[in-house]
XYZ file of C-alpha atoms in Angstrom:
627
model
C 9.433 9.553 -0.991
C 10.933 11.981 -3.466
C 10.064 9.696 -6.404
C 6.271 9.748 -6.596
C 4.858 6.261 -7.077
C 1.325 5.000 -6.799
C 0.672 2.104 -4.524
C -1.700 0.000 -2.499
C -5.362 0.889 -2.116
C -7.185 1.036 1.206
C -10.224 -0.872 2.419
C -12.607 -0.161 5.282
C -15.540 -2.189 6.567
C -18.001 -1.623 9.405
C -20.611 -4.161 10.497
C -23.161 -3.229 13.164
C -23.873 -6.251 15.372
C -26.977 -4.834 17.045
C -30.136 -3.329 15.619
C -29.740 0.177 14.137
C -32.114 1.493 16.806
C -29.567 0.546 19.496
C -27.001 3.010 18.129
C -29.530 5.827 17.802
C -30.572 5.307 21.417
C -27.036 4.994 22.787
C -25.134 7.507 20.665
C -27.945 9.920 19.863
C -27.440 9.849 16.094
C -28.517 7.731 13.115
C -25.072 8.405 11.624
C -23.001 6.339 14.067
C -21.769 3.925 11.386
C -21.469 6.622 8.715
C -19.343 8.805 10.987
C -17.032 5.924 11.917
C -16.651 4.907 8.288
C -15.776 8.498 7.416
C -12.959 8.523 9.978
C -11.699 5.114 8.794
C -11.424 6.404 5.256
C -10.058 9.839 6.110
C -7.267 8.205 8.098
C -6.360 6.103 5.063
C -6.343 8.817 2.400
C -2.607 8.158 2.127
C -3.723 4.958 0.402
C -5.888 6.484 -2.301
C -5.804 9.779 -4.122
C -7.376 8.733 -7.419
C -10.859 8.105 -6.096
C -13.031 6.540 -3.421
C -16.248 4.638 -2.995
C -18.679 3.557 -0.278
C -21.449 0.950 -0.343
C -24.057 0.040 2.249
C -26.410 -2.908 2.701
C -29.593 -3.066 4.769
C -30.443 -6.441 6.282
C -33.937 -7.980 6.249
C -35.699 -5.287 4.239
C -39.131 -5.866 2.762
C -39.458 -6.720 -0.947
C -39.686 -3.537 -2.987
C -37.303 -1.660 -0.677
C -33.920 -0.642 -1.987
C -31.307 -2.320 0.197
C -27.974 -1.650 -1.564
C -26.638 1.897 -1.891
C -23.374 3.003 -3.433
C -21.515 6.249 -4.109
C -18.207 6.566 -5.933
C -16.167 9.639 -6.796
C -13.007 10.756 -8.554
C -13.289 14.300 -7.198
C -10.079 15.782 -5.702
C -11.536 15.341 -2.190
C -13.455 12.182 -2.977
C -14.061 11.043 0.614
C -15.503 14.380 1.691
C -17.569 14.547 -1.491
C -19.093 11.113 -0.841
C -19.910 11.684 2.814
C -21.358 15.111 2.108
C -23.819 13.325 -0.180
C -24.524 10.662 2.456
C -25.144 13.307 5.122
C -27.678 14.969 2.818
C -29.722 11.778 3.153
C -30.186 12.479 6.851
C -31.222 16.056 6.107
C -33.698 14.663 3.603
C -35.042 12.309 6.291
C -35.770 15.249 8.557
C -37.694 16.971 5.765
C -39.678 13.865 4.818
C -40.452 12.433 8.235
C -39.948 15.319 10.592
C -37.538 15.600 13.488
C -38.628 12.258 14.984
C -37.625 10.430 11.793
C -33.965 10.654 12.766
C -34.767 8.686 15.904
C -36.682 5.905 14.139
C -34.337 3.284 12.680
C -37.126 1.293 11.026
C -38.430 4.387 9.217
C -34.911 5.290 8.093
C -34.249 1.793 6.718
C -37.463 1.891 4.772
C -37.089 5.401 3.381
C -33.451 6.548 3.400
C -30.373 5.170 1.641
C -27.182 4.461 3.600
C -29.057 3.503 6.758
C -28.081 -0.178 6.770
C -25.922 -2.346 9.004
C -23.067 -3.280 6.632
C -20.620 -0.723 5.198
C -17.773 -1.148 2.739
C -15.381 1.633 1.741
C -12.464 1.818 -0.661
C -9.719 4.302 -1.470
C -8.236 3.884 -4.925
C -4.630 4.311 -5.944
C -4.678 3.113 -9.541
C -1.465 1.457 -10.682
C -2.522 1.357 -14.330
C -5.357 2.209 -16.651
C -7.722 5.153 -16.651
C -9.055 7.006 -13.664
C -12.830 7.142 -13.874
C -15.935 6.376 -11.852
C -16.102 2.972 -13.548
C -12.662 2.007 -12.203
C -13.503 2.968 -8.602
C -14.447 0.273 -6.119
C -16.719 -1.021 -4.699
C -17.874 -3.008 -7.723
C -21.391 -4.408 -7.816
C -22.713 -7.651 -9.288
C -26.498 -7.423 -9.218
C -29.210 -10.053 -9.156
C -32.912 -10.162 -8.324
C -32.183 -12.790 -5.682
C -30.903 -10.893 -2.653
C -28.375 -13.570 -1.695
C -26.826 -13.521 -5.178
C -25.867 -9.838 -5.069
C -22.178 -9.204 -4.490
C -20.373 -5.951 -3.663
C -16.568 -6.071 -3.748
C -13.593 -3.832 -3.100
C -9.969 -4.689 -2.589
C -6.326 -3.883 -2.306
C -4.821 -6.268 -4.802
C -3.220 -7.105 -8.107
C -3.399 -10.528 -9.717
C -0.482 -11.835 -11.749
C -2.528 -14.473 -13.592
C -5.508 -12.533 -14.942
C -5.283 -14.285 -18.327
C -5.533 -17.681 -16.644
C -8.436 -16.601 -14.420
C -10.227 -15.053 -17.398
C -9.843 -18.328 -19.285
C -11.362 -20.263 -16.392
C -14.408 -17.997 -16.446
C -14.841 -18.680 -20.146
C -14.535 -22.424 -19.451
C -17.295 -22.075 -16.873
C -19.484 -20.718 -19.662
C -19.325 -17.042 -18.746
C -18.816 -14.123 -21.096
C -16.910 -11.535 -18.986
C -17.251 -7.941 -20.151
C -13.703 -6.945 -19.159
C -10.309 -8.584 -18.742
C -9.254 -6.767 -15.569
C -8.277 -8.373 -12.295
C -11.060 -6.663 -10.323
C -13.861 -7.746 -12.658
C -12.342 -11.207 -13.100
C -12.071 -11.791 -9.351
C -15.613 -10.554 -8.696
C -17.081 -12.702 -11.455
C -15.269 -15.775 -10.152
C -16.459 -15.276 -6.585
C -19.893 -14.409 -7.976
C -19.976 -17.715 -9.873
C -19.397 -19.754 -6.736
C -21.845 -17.579 -4.821
C -24.453 -18.573 -7.397
C -23.496 -22.236 -7.024
C -23.793 -22.001 -3.237
C -27.261 -20.514 -3.643
C -28.201 -23.338 -5.994
C -26.773 -26.000 -3.647
C -28.967 -24.849 -0.777
C -31.960 -24.434 -3.096
C -31.617 -28.046 -4.252
C -31.415 -29.127 -0.621
C -34.770 -27.594 0.337
C -36.815 -27.206 -2.860
C -39.000 -30.268 -2.224
C -39.677 -29.352 1.422
C -40.550 -25.648 1.285
C -41.966 -23.000 -1.026
C -39.546 -20.928 -3.070
C -40.173 -17.932 -0.832
C -39.321 -19.984 2.250
C -36.234 -21.450 0.574
C -35.017 -17.920 -0.165
C -34.842 -17.169 3.563
C -33.150 -20.507 4.285
C -30.522 -19.737 1.644
C -29.803 -16.348 3.213
C -29.379 -17.920 6.645
C -27.266 -20.881 5.541
C -24.852 -19.391 2.993
C -21.410 -20.855 3.672
C -19.176 -17.897 2.808
C -16.014 -19.792 3.709
C -16.914 -22.520 1.228
C -17.521 -19.931 -1.496
C -14.108 -18.368 -0.889
C -12.264 -21.700 -0.725
C -13.652 -22.637 -4.124
C -13.054 -19.161 -5.604
C -9.559 -18.319 -4.379
C -7.699 -21.587 -4.896
C -6.106 -20.495 -8.198
C -5.576 -16.802 -7.434
C -1.949 -15.684 -7.773
C -1.190 -12.252 -6.410
C -1.169 -10.082 -3.347
C -4.597 -9.243 -2.034
C -6.850 -8.165 0.789
C -10.316 -8.424 -0.747
C -13.510 -7.360 0.968
C -17.020 -8.246 -0.039
C -20.648 -7.878 1.001
C -23.415 -10.246 -0.053
C -26.953 -8.942 -0.471
C -28.272 -10.943 2.484
C -25.924 -9.042 4.831
C -23.046 -11.512 5.055
C -19.583 -10.075 4.463
C -15.937 -11.099 4.341
C -12.337 -9.972 4.028
C -9.904 -12.519 2.587
C -6.119 -12.248 2.583
C -3.568 -13.869 0.268
C -1.630 -16.922 1.565
C 1.663 -15.006 1.791
C 0.123 -12.091 3.662
C 1.465 -9.627 1.090
C -1.286 -7.053 1.493
C -2.332 -5.963 5.005
C -5.697 -6.293 6.750
C -6.590 -5.704 10.411
C -9.801 -6.008 12.401
C -11.407 -5.248 15.739
C -14.612 -6.742 17.142
C -16.754 -6.262 20.231
C -20.406 -6.833 21.009
C -21.422 -3.693 19.075
C -19.324 -3.621 15.923
C -16.856 -5.429 13.698
C -14.451 -3.182 11.804
C -11.760 -3.915 9.222
C -9.129 -1.609 7.696
C -5.838 -1.769 5.850
C -4.077 0.033 8.691
C -4.301 -0.145 12.461
C -4.177 3.626 13.155
C -7.407 4.109 11.206
C -9.240 1.670 13.511
C -7.606 3.240 16.561
C -8.745 6.723 15.531
C -12.287 5.738 14.563
C -13.079 3.754 17.714
C -10.556 4.994 20.305
C -9.371 1.542 21.291
C -6.017 0.171 22.391
C -3.677 -0.966 19.620
C -3.359 -4.318 21.398
C -7.041 -5.010 20.744
C -6.593 -4.795 16.959
C -5.892 -8.150 15.326
C -4.300 -9.053 12.017
C -6.197 -11.291 9.603
C -3.834 -14.185 9.103
C -2.406 -15.061 5.656
C -4.628 -17.431 3.709
C -7.548 -16.712 6.043
C -10.788 -14.807 5.756
C -12.718 -12.918 8.358
C -16.248 -14.150 7.666
C -19.185 -12.213 9.110
C -22.514 -13.992 8.848
C -25.936 -12.474 8.367
C -26.684 -12.774 12.080
C -23.532 -10.862 13.043
C -21.543 -13.870 14.229
C -18.012 -14.019 12.873
C -14.979 -16.271 12.579
C -11.550 -16.278 11.013
C -11.447 -19.241 8.632
C -8.605 -20.819 6.685
C -9.338 -20.420 2.992
C -5.994 -21.612 1.618
C -2.951 -23.074 3.379
C -0.716 -20.229 4.506
C 2.713 -19.973 2.930
C 5.789 -18.371 4.449
C 4.663 -14.904 5.458
C 6.029 -12.283 3.059
C 4.125 -9.169 4.021
C 5.206 -6.122 2.041
C 8.141 -4.350 3.700
C 7.395 -1.201 1.674
C 4.230 -0.859 3.757
C 6.468 -0.388 6.771
C 9.116 1.761 5.073
C 6.784 4.227 3.411
C 3.182 3.469 2.473
C 1.404 3.011 5.804
C 0.901 5.851 8.246
C 3.784 6.211 10.675
C 1.420 6.680 13.619
C 1.331 2.916 14.099
C 3.726 2.465 17.053
C 5.450 -0.557 15.518
C 5.926 1.129 12.147
C 7.216 4.271 13.852
C 9.888 2.292 15.701
C 10.804 0.277 12.611
C 11.392 3.449 10.606
C 13.574 4.864 13.360
C 15.539 1.615 13.398
C 16.084 1.900 9.638
C 17.650 5.314 10.170
C 19.900 4.032 12.952
C 21.051 1.056 10.903
C 22.640 3.368 8.312
C 25.058 5.037 10.757
C 28.160 2.918 9.923
C 27.784 3.643 6.204
C 27.109 7.337 6.810
C 30.147 7.795 9.043
C 32.338 6.153 6.445
C 30.894 8.343 3.657
C 31.646 11.560 5.595
C 35.098 10.336 6.682
C 33.833 10.461 10.310
C 33.902 14.280 10.088
C 30.760 15.108 12.091
C 31.980 18.626 12.821
C 31.679 19.628 9.179
C 28.493 17.727 8.322
C 24.887 18.917 8.235
C 22.090 16.333 8.487
C 18.636 16.688 6.980
C 15.840 14.768 5.258
C 13.702 14.968 2.156
C 10.132 15.804 3.261
C 8.378 14.466 4.774
C 7.702 10.759 5.293
C 11.453 10.281 5.779
C 11.304 12.336 8.954
C 10.946 9.301 11.221
C 13.963 7.552 9.689
C 15.793 10.860 10.081
C 14.996 10.904 13.816
C 16.389 7.391 14.079
C 19.507 8.447 12.197
C 20.101 11.318 14.632
C 19.536 9.001 17.593
C 22.111 6.671 16.079
C 24.604 9.529 15.799
C 23.947 10.477 19.428
C 24.591 6.860 20.461
C 27.842 6.922 18.499
C 28.942 10.104 20.287
C 28.063 8.637 23.700
C 30.176 5.584 22.901
C 33.088 7.816 21.890
C 32.808 9.821 25.109
C 32.853 6.602 27.145
C 36.010 5.516 25.361
C 37.737 8.787 26.302
C 36.472 9.277 29.858
C 36.023 5.705 31.082
C 38.578 3.769 29.081
C 41.195 6.506 28.777
C 41.526 6.332 25.019
C 43.298 9.301 23.414
C 41.247 12.067 21.811
C 42.263 14.914 19.528
C 40.764 18.281 20.369
C 39.165 19.963 23.349
C 37.395 17.721 25.908
C 34.723 20.323 26.581
C 33.951 20.410 22.870
C 33.627 16.617 22.941
C 31.171 16.851 25.839
C 29.008 19.537 24.237
C 29.113 18.456 20.588
C 25.797 17.657 18.903
C 25.130 16.646 15.283
C 24.270 19.640 13.126
C 20.624 19.310 12.089
C 18.859 21.614 9.624
C 15.780 21.494 7.437
C 17.441 21.961 4.073
C 14.802 20.769 1.598
C 11.186 21.963 1.397
C 8.618 20.963 -1.186
C 7.312 24.348 -2.253
C 4.500 23.958 -4.795
C 3.292 21.514 -7.398
C 4.310 23.410 -10.488
C 2.938 22.805 -13.943
C 5.421 22.673 -16.796
C 2.934 23.925 -19.411
C 4.217 23.917 -23.004
C 7.982 24.081 -22.964
C 11.080 22.456 -24.365
C 13.042 19.806 -22.448
C 15.710 22.181 -21.134
C 13.172 24.648 -19.807
C 11.096 21.802 -18.370
C 14.113 20.709 -16.296
C 14.417 24.244 -14.922
C 10.719 24.208 -13.979
C 10.975 20.781 -12.338
C 14.008 21.850 -10.304
C 11.887 24.629 -8.786
C 9.521 22.166 -7.095
C 11.907 21.989 -4.128
C 13.274 24.942 -2.209
C 16.154 25.115 0.257
C 17.215 26.998 3.367
C 20.124 29.314 2.627
C 23.144 30.420 4.703
C 23.203 27.468 7.108
C 25.881 25.630 5.122
C 29.511 26.765 4.928
C 30.409 26.829 1.224
C 33.161 24.430 0.238
C 33.490 23.131 3.818
C 30.346 21.285 4.864
C 29.084 17.912 3.756
C 25.318 17.467 3.473
C 23.705 14.167 4.492
C 20.070 13.954 3.362
C 17.917 10.874 4.002
C 14.989 9.720 1.852
C 12.631 6.724 2.251
C 13.741 5.192 -1.004
C 15.242 6.052 -4.357
C 13.214 4.291 -7.024
C 13.701 6.032 -10.354
C 16.107 8.758 -9.309
C 14.339 11.294 -11.523
C 13.448 13.766 -8.781
C 16.884 13.351 -7.256
C 18.540 14.108 -10.567
C 16.256 16.899 -11.764
C 15.362 18.673 -8.515
C 16.946 17.726 -5.228
C 20.632 17.631 -6.131
C 20.297 20.859 -8.087
C 18.604 22.496 -5.110
C 21.200 21.290 -2.596
C 24.104 22.197 -4.844
C 23.002 25.844 -4.720
C 24.279 25.829 -1.125
C 27.802 25.106 -2.442
C 28.563 22.175 -0.124
C 31.782 20.206 -0.368
C 29.914 16.904 -0.679
C 26.312 15.674 -0.860
C 25.466 12.244 0.564
C 21.993 10.957 -0.328
C 20.850 8.185 1.992
C 18.036 5.734 1.264
C 16.399 4.012 4.239
C 15.365 1.214 1.836
C 17.676 -1.059 -0.187
C 18.174 -0.724 -3.943
C 14.957 -1.414 -5.880
C 16.060 -3.801 -8.612
C 12.967 -5.748 -9.606
C 9.354 -4.845 -10.493
C 6.452 -5.197 -8.120
C 3.341 -6.972 -9.345
C 1.229 -7.062 -6.198
C -0.073 -3.500 -6.030
C 2.761 -0.972 -6.276
C 3.262 1.029 -9.462
C 6.786 -0.272 -10.091
C 6.419 -2.560 -13.076
C 8.855 -1.418 -15.773
C 12.488 -2.458 -15.481
C 13.986 0.500 -17.320
C 12.555 2.991 -14.807
C 14.636 1.705 -11.898
C 17.805 3.677 -11.286
C 19.499 0.516 -9.952
C 18.716 -1.292 -13.218
C 20.050 1.629 -15.249
C 23.223 1.484 -13.162
C 23.626 -2.227 -13.816
C 23.150 -1.663 -17.555
C 25.823 1.040 -17.516
C 28.252 -1.237 -15.682
C 27.621 -4.084 -18.124
C 28.328 -1.749 -21.014
C 31.506 -0.347 -19.409
C 32.875 -3.833 -18.791
C 31.795 -5.129 -22.191
C 29.454 -7.688 -20.642
C 26.348 -6.912 -22.714
C 26.175 -10.596 -23.638
C 24.581 -11.167 -20.211
C 21.559 -9.150 -21.377
C 21.159 -11.326 -24.464
C 21.583 -14.539 -22.473
C 19.033 -13.393 -19.902
C 16.563 -12.410 -22.613
C 16.921 -15.766 -24.355
C 16.280 -17.580 -21.077
C 13.193 -15.446 -20.389
C 11.542 -16.063 -23.764
C 12.564 -19.717 -23.934
C 11.085 -20.522 -20.523
C 8.075 -18.211 -19.985
C 6.653 -20.423 -17.222
C 9.920 -20.935 -15.380
C 10.042 -20.430 -11.625
C 13.617 -19.136 -11.841
C 14.218 -15.389 -11.796
C 16.669 -15.039 -14.692
C 16.956 -11.266 -14.216
C 19.098 -11.759 -11.102
C 21.996 -12.478 -13.491
C 22.020 -8.815 -14.542
C 23.182 -7.841 -11.046
C 25.297 -10.870 -10.047
C 28.633 -9.500 -11.258
C 28.493 -6.301 -9.207
C 28.637 -5.453 -5.531
C 25.989 -3.266 -3.922
C 28.613 -0.558 -3.554
C 29.487 -0.629 -7.249
C 25.844 -0.143 -8.174
C 25.422 2.645 -5.610
C 28.496 4.425 -6.966
C 27.176 4.164 -10.509
C 23.780 5.504 -9.372
C 25.560 8.507 -7.865
C 27.287 9.061 -11.179
C 24.058 8.796 -13.176
C 22.095 11.275 -11.056
C 24.930 13.815 -10.967
C 24.529 16.186 -13.884
C 27.568 18.080 -15.265
C 26.268 21.259 -13.608
C 26.583 19.803 -10.082
C 29.764 21.082 -8.452
C 29.699 19.064 -5.221
C 30.882 15.477 -4.941
C 27.827 13.193 -4.760
C 27.597 9.875 -2.963
C 24.591 7.575 -2.596
C 24.052 5.146 0.298
C 21.412 2.426 0.416
C 20.165 0.284 3.272
C 21.337 -3.314 3.087
C 18.790 -6.125 2.827
C 20.268 -7.694 5.960
C 19.711 -4.501 7.960
C 16.202 -4.176 6.542
C 15.271 -7.595 7.885
C 16.878 -6.833 11.221
C 14.848 -3.611 11.545
C 11.574 -5.077 10.253
C 11.762 -8.749 11.266
C 8.043 -9.526 10.957
C 7.543 -8.144 7.437
C 10.107 -9.757 5.183
C 8.515 -9.307 1.749
C 11.538 -8.028 -0.189
C 11.067 -9.164 -3.806
C 11.651 -5.662 -5.252
C 15.085 -5.691 -3.566
C 16.110 -9.351 -3.915
C 13.998 -10.778 -6.731
C 12.698 -13.500 -4.397
C 8.986 -13.431 -5.230
C 6.482 -15.096 -2.881
C 4.357 -16.501 -5.726
C 5.151 -18.221 -8.998
C 3.270 -15.491 -10.849
C 5.711 -12.902 -9.532
C 8.679 -14.749 -11.002
C 6.945 -15.024 -14.360
C 6.218 -11.289 -14.248
C 9.840 -10.256 -13.648
C 11.053 -12.401 -16.557
C 8.335 -11.029 -18.815
C 9.130 -7.493 -17.698
C 12.760 -7.944 -18.715
C 11.734 -9.408 -22.060
C 9.497 -6.367 -22.620
C 12.464 -4.112 -21.901
C 14.667 -5.914 -24.398
C 11.906 -5.736 -27.020
C 11.332 -2.033 -26.422
C 7.814 -2.531 -25.084
C 6.569 -0.086 -22.453
C 3.530 -2.119 -21.373
C 3.307 -3.583 -17.904
C 4.098 -7.276 -17.593
C 0.919 -8.472 -15.872
């Protein structure tokens, strides 16, 4: 995506179902779990470039033995940094216990950190706030009772943090922060404490406290804890947690907004935000990887047994379509095909934009996640040419030009745009800054015929239009084309996201800026005032009032205005902008229909409140996020 945006975090969990000694004996290394967790996280680095963290729990350790270990980092290569430190533990083991120590699981558990059975990893892509060790997951809630310790990490944003914070205060707590991560952990921690107390009350007159402690660890009902904790959460989430006794869980929101997948056999249970990570780490068939269902939790008990339990009634599934368009790795076979389909679906619009003049058109893409959609676009053009040849040769329809040329013609494909370096702008004025920014992209010269060729360049999505305006169009215009057609494989982004993507401020969206310009041109600014009044008068309304800003314009009118906005006076070529339609999006990605950023149809009530608040913030000149 040419417009850099931050987005969903990544989670990874590994649970060993056999004794640690089993893996040393079978695989010849005490680092079986550590190595697999490393691969899981490396394969999800696309989901977190602000930091990472890993935690580990040992099951059934003796009192006085440290059983929870955690490393977090905001280093540029955070995953490598963390696992380098973990690997030093094994080198330390060899020094302390000799060569045989690496073959003795009991000695390792007693003496070396990160030698336990339960692993939780997180890759952070912060959508707001500072970037520091303290903001990196996993978070830890500590207690001297083993079964009251809680380690949590997640891929989520809550839209009702104020409400959840208030409930904690009503419960008698004094939370130290008003952030969704801390609030969620404290709420689950509260009901974990209550579950401990419930079982304690059940057995306190029959057994000693020490005996009751073990009964509590064996009988914790994790599903019950989650059902009580999550019932008033509003947001998109895939939250993972480990309890000090060795139980663990991953719970998913009722609309299935955020992704979570798992694989289990008699040796391991593994969870990740993306299927390819599990495939790479364990070399299994994609068909063996299951999706945690919306509103459900994968609950793994202390003894290694597991089940997928309903935590909340599932709603209509609205899994994030942006995951499929851009965020997730394209090595997932389904995502790969969906992205190709998105490229193909744009062919009718592209042909119309180039006046069906394929002979004088060069096709390319903006590096490099748009490459798959580009391949689909070229396949679509090939299909179009095959259909045209059939019309001429099989149906006898007339054709202008040479038949041999028709047989041999192929779409002209070139790599026109390359991202060269990440330049710093240093201290400079605005004009000079624009010159510096335009140098981020480079182009291939002398493959375009000046004044003759049209350039068609596909991108995943056009969110803010800043890079398009400041860099890409300037770069392409240096080739002196007749026309530049920018194609977005995603529809117009009109509304903020509040479930994990850094798209929360209305004024940043190029589609919103286009709508504002059209309202001003047509002297319809009163719609802005009416929408604002509705937003502030009904802050809890479940109606998205902001839809009215777009209702008076067609998609084409907004696209044309976007083209006008991003075209600076220095651009000589004609510029057109094409967006995917929402209908085509759903046709290409039928199983992931979360489209609120395109349509304004939010899957939760909190989302609707956020969009109205976001618009009110815009009208009031506030730059804060709306949730």
